[in-house]
Amino acid sequence: MNEPTDQQLFGLIFEEEDKALAERMAPKGRHFEIPSRVMERLGYRSFILGGAGKPPVLTRIERLHARLYRTEDVGIGGLHGGVFMFRGIFGRFYIPISYGAVMIDPFKLTDFSDDQLRWIGTRQEDVENYIDQFAHVFDFAGGAYGLGGYAPPPKPALDMFRLAGFQFQAAAATLSAAFDARGAIQSSLIGTELALKAGLLASGSTEAQIKSHSHNLKSAATELATRYASFDLASVLATVDAFPAYVANRYSSEQPDHFESGEIAMGAQFVAGEVMRSVTGGDFRSKLVKG
């Protein structure tokens, strides 16, 4: 078989990209699928995907194909994510896909620059706040996406937790993009409500009981505290007390400012993490080894 040129490989990649797009395959799926399809176009019917024996041409295809995407386009290695506000600067962090026993360094799983991380490190309060936010999001992801050491929530509650996760991801994406930070408020409020109600659902509440709380976060949190002794009701109530009312905020021209928006988003991450810790018993902070 003649060795194809990069131009020829790109031609095959673009053809298969067009086919996958017509099939409505998402970028993350195309990232894994396209190289194999191109290999088949080259006449390969059986080949090793990784490690010893992997065809050099497959490595070339993957390298060329990767040039078409940014890391955030395909979500490589990420399970869930959150946001941290430092001096009004928003940085995203992500919870990695991991198997078995692994070492996790929260400061290596973020898009803060090296200089910004050193800046965070100049004040212990900022370091602790960052680790706290990472822990809240990790604990939420642990239950929602089945990480080891986290007892899985019942299926109906799990579905609702994942719906909450979509909202938190939307808030983090909005805050870390070059848009008005206030766009994250509604997602943060909805995510908080869904997380609290998912916790109630996991504890055995009926649908009617859950609906009775409407959008009242304090009411849902107070009932949740009667189901889980470990639930930190005082801290949760203090957090949601600073949140605007969901319906009023939706229609109001008066909105929280840049800094308040970040505080609300991080408060929502805390509440979700606290709910999931109560439901699953997982606790990232307790396993953290300080350097």
Short mmCIF file of C-alpha atoms in Angstrom, two decimals:
data_model
loop_
_atom_site.label_atom_id
_atom_site.label_comp_id
_atom_site.label_asym_id
_atom_site.label_seq_id
_atom_site.Cartn_x
_atom_site.Cartn_y
_atom_site.Cartn_z
CA MET A 1 0.00 0.00 0.00
CA ASN A 2 1.41 3.40 -1.04
CA GLU A 3 1.92 5.81 1.83
CA PRO A 4 -0.78 8.51 1.54
CA THR A 5 0.22 12.15 1.72
CA ASP A 6 -1.13 14.50 4.37
CA GLN A 7 -3.21 16.17 1.66
CA GLN A 8 -4.79 12.84 0.72
CA LEU A 9 -5.50 12.02 4.35
CA PHE A 10 -7.07 15.43 4.91
CA GLY A 11 -9.28 14.80 1.87
CA LEU A 12 -10.55 11.54 3.38
CA ILE A 13 -10.98 13.15 6.79
CA PHE A 14 -13.12 15.96 5.35
CA GLU A 15 -15.26 13.48 3.40
CA GLU A 16 -15.90 11.40 6.51
CA GLU A 17 -16.55 14.55 8.55
CA ASP A 18 -19.27 15.53 6.07
CA LYS A 19 -20.86 12.08 6.35
CA ALA A 20 -20.75 12.13 10.16
CA LEU A 21 -22.23 15.63 10.23
CA ALA A 22 -25.10 14.45 7.99
CA GLU A 23 -25.67 11.69 10.57
CA ARG A 24 -25.82 14.43 13.25
CA MET A 25 -22.88 12.92 15.11
CA ALA A 26 -21.62 15.31 17.79
CA PRO A 27 -17.98 16.54 17.72
CA LYS A 28 -16.99 14.30 20.63
CA GLY A 29 -18.23 11.25 18.73
CA ARG A 30 -16.55 12.36 15.51
CA HIS A 31 -13.26 12.78 17.37
CA PHE A 32 -13.21 9.04 18.08
CA GLU A 33 -15.04 7.72 15.02
CA ILE A 34 -13.47 9.53 12.06
CA PRO A 35 -9.90 8.12 12.31
CA SER A 36 -11.25 4.56 12.19
CA ARG A 37 -13.45 5.38 9.21
CA VAL A 38 -10.49 6.84 7.34
CA MET A 39 -8.46 3.72 8.09
CA GLU A 40 -11.23 1.63 6.56
CA ARG A 41 -11.19 3.87 3.50
CA LEU A 42 -7.48 3.09 3.17
CA GLY A 43 -8.25 -0.62 3.10
CA TYR A 44 -7.59 -1.55 6.71
CA ARG A 45 -10.10 -4.05 8.05
CA SER A 46 -8.41 -4.94 11.33
CA PHE A 47 -5.91 -2.78 13.17
CA ILE A 48 -4.69 -1.91 16.67
CA LEU A 49 -6.04 1.37 18.03
CA GLY A 50 -3.33 2.02 20.61
CA GLY A 51 -0.07 0.83 22.04
CA ALA A 52 2.42 -1.51 20.42
CA GLY A 53 1.42 -2.44 16.90
CA LYS A 54 -0.63 0.71 16.23
CA PRO A 55 -0.18 1.59 12.54
CA PRO A 56 1.87 4.77 12.00
CA VAL A 57 -0.68 5.98 9.47
CA LEU A 58 -3.38 5.93 12.19
CA THR A 59 -1.20 8.16 14.36
CA ARG A 60 -0.88 10.55 11.41
CA ILE A 61 -4.64 10.54 10.83
CA GLU A 62 -5.34 11.28 14.50
CA ARG A 63 -2.77 14.08 14.51
CA LEU A 64 -4.24 15.69 11.38
CA HIS A 65 -7.81 15.26 12.55
CA ALA A 66 -7.00 16.78 15.95
CA ARG A 67 -5.99 20.00 14.19
CA LEU A 68 -9.64 20.58 13.30
CA TYR A 69 -10.77 20.71 16.93
CA ARG A 70 -10.02 22.53 20.15
CA THR A 71 -9.89 20.58 23.41
CA GLU A 72 -13.19 22.13 24.54
CA ASP A 73 -14.88 21.06 21.28
CA VAL A 74 -14.49 17.39 22.03
CA GLY A 75 -14.41 17.39 25.83
CA ILE A 76 -11.35 15.16 26.01
CA GLY A 77 -10.90 13.66 29.45
CA GLY A 78 -13.58 15.73 31.14
CA LEU A 79 -16.53 14.33 33.08
CA HIS A 80 -18.02 17.50 34.54
CA GLY A 81 -16.78 20.98 35.36
CA GLY A 82 -17.21 24.10 37.40
CA VAL A 83 -16.08 27.67 37.75
CA PHE A 84 -14.05 29.68 40.26
CA MET A 85 -13.96 33.46 40.61
CA PHE A 86 -10.64 34.99 41.65
CA ARG A 87 -10.49 38.79 41.95
CA GLY A 88 -13.39 38.98 39.51
CA ILE A 89 -11.58 36.70 37.03
CA PHE A 90 -13.44 33.52 36.11
CA GLY A 91 -11.57 30.30 35.49
CA ARG A 92 -12.99 26.91 34.61
CA PHE A 93 -11.87 23.61 36.06
CA TYR A 94 -12.91 20.10 35.15
CA ILE A 95 -13.34 16.73 36.81
CA PRO A 96 -11.31 14.15 34.88
CA ILE A 97 -12.45 10.77 33.66
CA SER A 98 -10.42 8.35 35.78
CA TYR A 99 -10.17 4.65 36.49
CA GLY A 100 -8.76 2.92 39.56
CA ALA A 101 -6.62 4.72 42.12
CA VAL A 102 -5.41 8.08 40.79
CA MET A 103 -3.73 11.20 42.14
CA ILE A 104 -5.71 14.38 41.43
CA ASP A 105 -4.18 17.84 41.61
CA PRO A 106 -7.00 20.44 41.42
CA PHE A 107 -4.54 23.12 40.28
CA LYS A 108 -3.62 21.16 37.15
CA LEU A 109 -7.23 20.75 36.01
CA THR A 110 -8.03 24.37 35.21
CA ASP A 111 -7.71 26.93 32.45
CA PHE A 112 -6.18 29.53 34.77
CA SER A 113 -2.76 30.50 33.43
CA ASP A 114 0.41 29.58 35.32
CA ASP A 115 0.84 33.19 36.38
CA GLN A 116 -2.75 33.36 37.62
CA LEU A 117 -2.26 30.16 39.61
CA ARG A 118 0.84 31.64 41.23
CA TRP A 119 -1.22 34.75 42.02
CA ILE A 120 -3.90 32.61 43.65
CA GLY A 121 -1.15 30.92 45.64
CA THR A 122 0.01 34.17 47.22
CA ARG A 123 -2.98 34.19 49.55
CA GLN A 124 -3.97 31.07 51.50
CA GLU A 125 -7.61 32.13 51.62
CA ASP A 126 -7.79 32.04 47.82
CA VAL A 127 -6.09 28.63 47.73
CA GLU A 128 -8.59 27.20 50.22
CA ASN A 129 -11.56 28.75 48.40
CA TYR A 130 -10.41 27.25 45.10
CA ILE A 131 -9.99 23.80 46.65
CA ASP A 132 -13.41 24.11 48.29
CA GLN A 133 -15.09 24.84 44.95
CA PHE A 134 -13.22 22.01 43.25
CA ALA A 135 -14.32 19.66 46.05
CA HIS A 136 -17.99 20.69 45.77
CA VAL A 137 -18.01 20.06 42.03
CA PHE A 138 -16.02 16.83 42.37
CA ASP A 139 -18.45 15.48 44.96
CA PHE A 140 -21.41 16.38 42.75
CA ALA A 141 -19.77 14.69 39.76
CA GLY A 142 -18.85 11.68 41.88
CA GLY A 143 -22.49 10.85 42.50
CA ALA A 144 -23.89 12.05 39.19
CA TYR A 145 -21.38 10.22 37.00
CA GLY A 146 -20.42 7.16 39.03
CA LEU A 147 -16.95 7.82 40.40
CA GLY A 148 -15.52 5.24 42.78
CA GLY A 149 -16.30 5.75 46.44
CA TYR A 150 -19.66 7.39 45.78
CA ALA A 151 -22.81 5.37 46.42
CA PRO A 152 -24.99 5.82 43.32
CA PRO A 153 -28.27 7.71 43.84
CA PRO A 154 -31.50 5.92 42.88
CA LYS A 155 -32.25 6.13 39.14
CA PRO A 156 -34.98 8.83 39.24
CA ALA A 157 -32.81 11.02 41.49
CA LEU A 158 -29.76 10.37 39.31
CA ASP A 159 -31.62 11.62 36.25
CA MET A 160 -32.54 14.83 38.08
CA PHE A 161 -29.00 15.31 39.38
CA ARG A 162 -27.73 15.11 35.81
CA LEU A 163 -30.30 17.68 34.71
CA ALA A 164 -28.90 19.93 37.44
CA GLY A 165 -25.42 19.22 36.09
CA PHE A 166 -26.40 20.56 32.68
CA GLN A 167 -27.41 23.84 34.33
CA PHE A 168 -24.15 24.14 36.26
CA GLN A 169 -22.14 23.48 33.11
CA ALA A 170 -24.11 26.20 31.34
CA ALA A 171 -23.41 28.67 34.17
CA ALA A 172 -19.68 27.87 34.12
CA ALA A 173 -19.51 28.25 30.34
CA THR A 174 -21.29 31.62 30.49
CA LEU A 175 -19.10 33.02 33.25
CA SER A 176 -15.85 31.96 31.62
CA ALA A 177 -16.79 33.36 28.20
CA ALA A 178 -16.51 37.01 27.20
CA PHE A 179 -20.18 37.74 27.82
CA ASP A 180 -22.21 39.37 30.57
CA ALA A 181 -21.72 37.26 33.71
CA ARG A 182 -25.34 37.82 34.71
CA GLY A 183 -26.41 35.31 32.08
CA ALA A 184 -25.36 32.58 34.53
CA ILE A 185 -27.90 33.51 37.20
CA GLN A 186 -30.91 31.58 35.93
CA SER A 187 -28.86 28.45 35.24
CA SER A 188 -27.39 28.61 38.76
CA LEU A 189 -30.82 28.98 40.35
CA ILE A 190 -32.41 26.19 38.32
CA GLY A 191 -29.43 23.89 38.98
CA THR A 192 -29.67 24.53 42.72
CA GLU A 193 -33.40 23.78 42.75
CA LEU A 194 -32.95 20.57 40.77
CA ALA A 195 -30.10 19.39 43.02
CA LEU A 196 -32.14 19.94 46.19
CA LYS A 197 -35.17 18.19 44.71
CA ALA A 198 -33.00 15.33 43.47
CA GLY A 199 -31.78 14.90 47.03
CA LEU A 200 -35.38 14.76 48.24
CA LEU A 201 -36.22 12.26 45.53
CA ALA A 202 -33.28 10.09 46.62
CA SER A 203 -34.56 10.18 50.20
CA GLY A 204 -37.98 8.86 49.24
CA SER A 205 -40.05 12.01 48.71
CA THR A 206 -42.99 11.68 46.35
CA GLU A 207 -43.39 13.82 43.25
CA ALA A 208 -46.25 15.69 44.94
CA GLN A 209 -44.09 16.45 47.97
CA ILE A 210 -41.29 17.73 45.76
CA LYS A 211 -43.63 19.95 43.72
CA SER A 212 -45.01 21.48 46.92
CA HIS A 213 -41.72 23.37 47.36
CA SER A 214 -42.16 25.11 44.00
CA HIS A 215 -39.06 27.35 43.58
CA ASN A 216 -38.56 27.79 47.33
CA LEU A 217 -34.96 26.72 47.91
CA LYS A 218 -35.10 27.26 51.67
CA SER A 219 -38.16 25.07 51.98
CA ALA A 220 -36.58 22.24 50.00
CA ALA A 221 -33.33 22.51 51.94
CA THR A 222 -35.11 22.49 55.28
CA GLU A 223 -36.97 19.30 54.43
CA LEU A 224 -33.79 17.72 53.10
CA ALA A 225 -32.13 18.31 56.47
CA THR A 226 -34.79 16.13 58.10
CA ARG A 227 -33.75 13.25 55.82
CA TYR A 228 -29.96 13.49 56.12
CA ALA A 229 -28.28 14.19 59.45
CA SER A 230 -25.02 15.18 57.74
CA PHE A 231 -26.64 17.91 55.61
CA ASP A 232 -25.24 21.32 56.60
CA LEU A 233 -28.54 23.19 56.67
CA ALA A 234 -27.20 26.36 58.30
CA SER A 235 -24.56 26.90 55.60
CA VAL A 236 -26.98 26.05 52.79
CA LEU A 237 -29.63 28.46 54.10
CA ALA A 238 -27.05 31.21 54.47
CA THR A 239 -25.96 30.58 50.89
CA VAL A 240 -29.37 30.52 49.21
CA ASP A 241 -30.48 33.51 51.29
CA ALA A 242 -28.18 35.60 49.09
CA PHE A 243 -29.76 34.26 45.89
CA PRO A 244 -32.40 36.30 44.04
CA ALA A 245 -35.86 34.76 43.72
CA TYR A 246 -36.02 32.67 40.55
CA VAL A 247 -39.25 34.03 39.02
CA ALA A 248 -38.64 37.65 40.01
CA ASN A 249 -35.10 37.53 38.63
CA ARG A 250 -36.28 36.08 35.33
CA TYR A 251 -38.36 39.16 34.53
CA SER A 252 -36.39 41.88 36.27
CA SER A 253 -34.11 44.48 34.69
CA GLU A 254 -32.39 44.72 38.08
CA GLN A 255 -29.72 42.01 38.05
CA PRO A 256 -26.77 41.02 40.28
CA ASP A 257 -23.46 42.57 39.23
CA HIS A 258 -20.36 40.77 37.94
CA PHE A 259 -19.06 39.78 41.36
CA GLU A 260 -22.46 38.78 42.73
CA SER A 261 -23.00 36.58 39.67
CA GLY A 262 -19.80 34.69 40.43
CA GLU A 263 -20.73 34.31 44.08
CA ILE A 264 -24.16 32.94 43.16
CA ALA A 265 -22.65 30.41 40.74
CA MET A 266 -20.14 29.21 43.31
CA GLY A 267 -22.84 29.13 45.97
CA ALA A 268 -24.90 26.91 43.70
CA GLN A 269 -21.92 24.59 43.28
CA PHE A 270 -21.58 24.40 47.07
CA VAL A 271 -25.25 23.52 47.59
CA ALA A 272 -25.14 20.83 44.91
CA GLY A 273 -21.99 19.35 46.41
CA GLU A 274 -23.49 19.37 49.91
CA VAL A 275 -26.63 17.61 48.68
CA MET A 276 -24.61 14.94 46.88
CA ARG A 277 -22.32 14.38 49.87
CA SER A 278 -25.40 13.73 52.00
CA VAL A 279 -26.87 11.31 49.46
CA THR A 280 -23.72 9.37 48.55
CA GLY A 281 -21.41 9.73 51.55
CA GLY A 282 -18.55 10.77 49.26
CA ASP A 283 -16.23 13.59 50.35
CA PHE A 284 -13.30 14.73 48.21
CA ARG A 285 -12.03 17.16 50.86
CA SER A 286 -11.56 14.41 53.42
CA LYS A 287 -9.21 12.55 51.08
CA LEU A 288 -7.12 15.58 50.12
CA VAL A 289 -3.42 15.36 50.94
CA LYS A 290 -1.89 18.79 51.51
CA GLY A 291 1.56 19.39 50.11
#
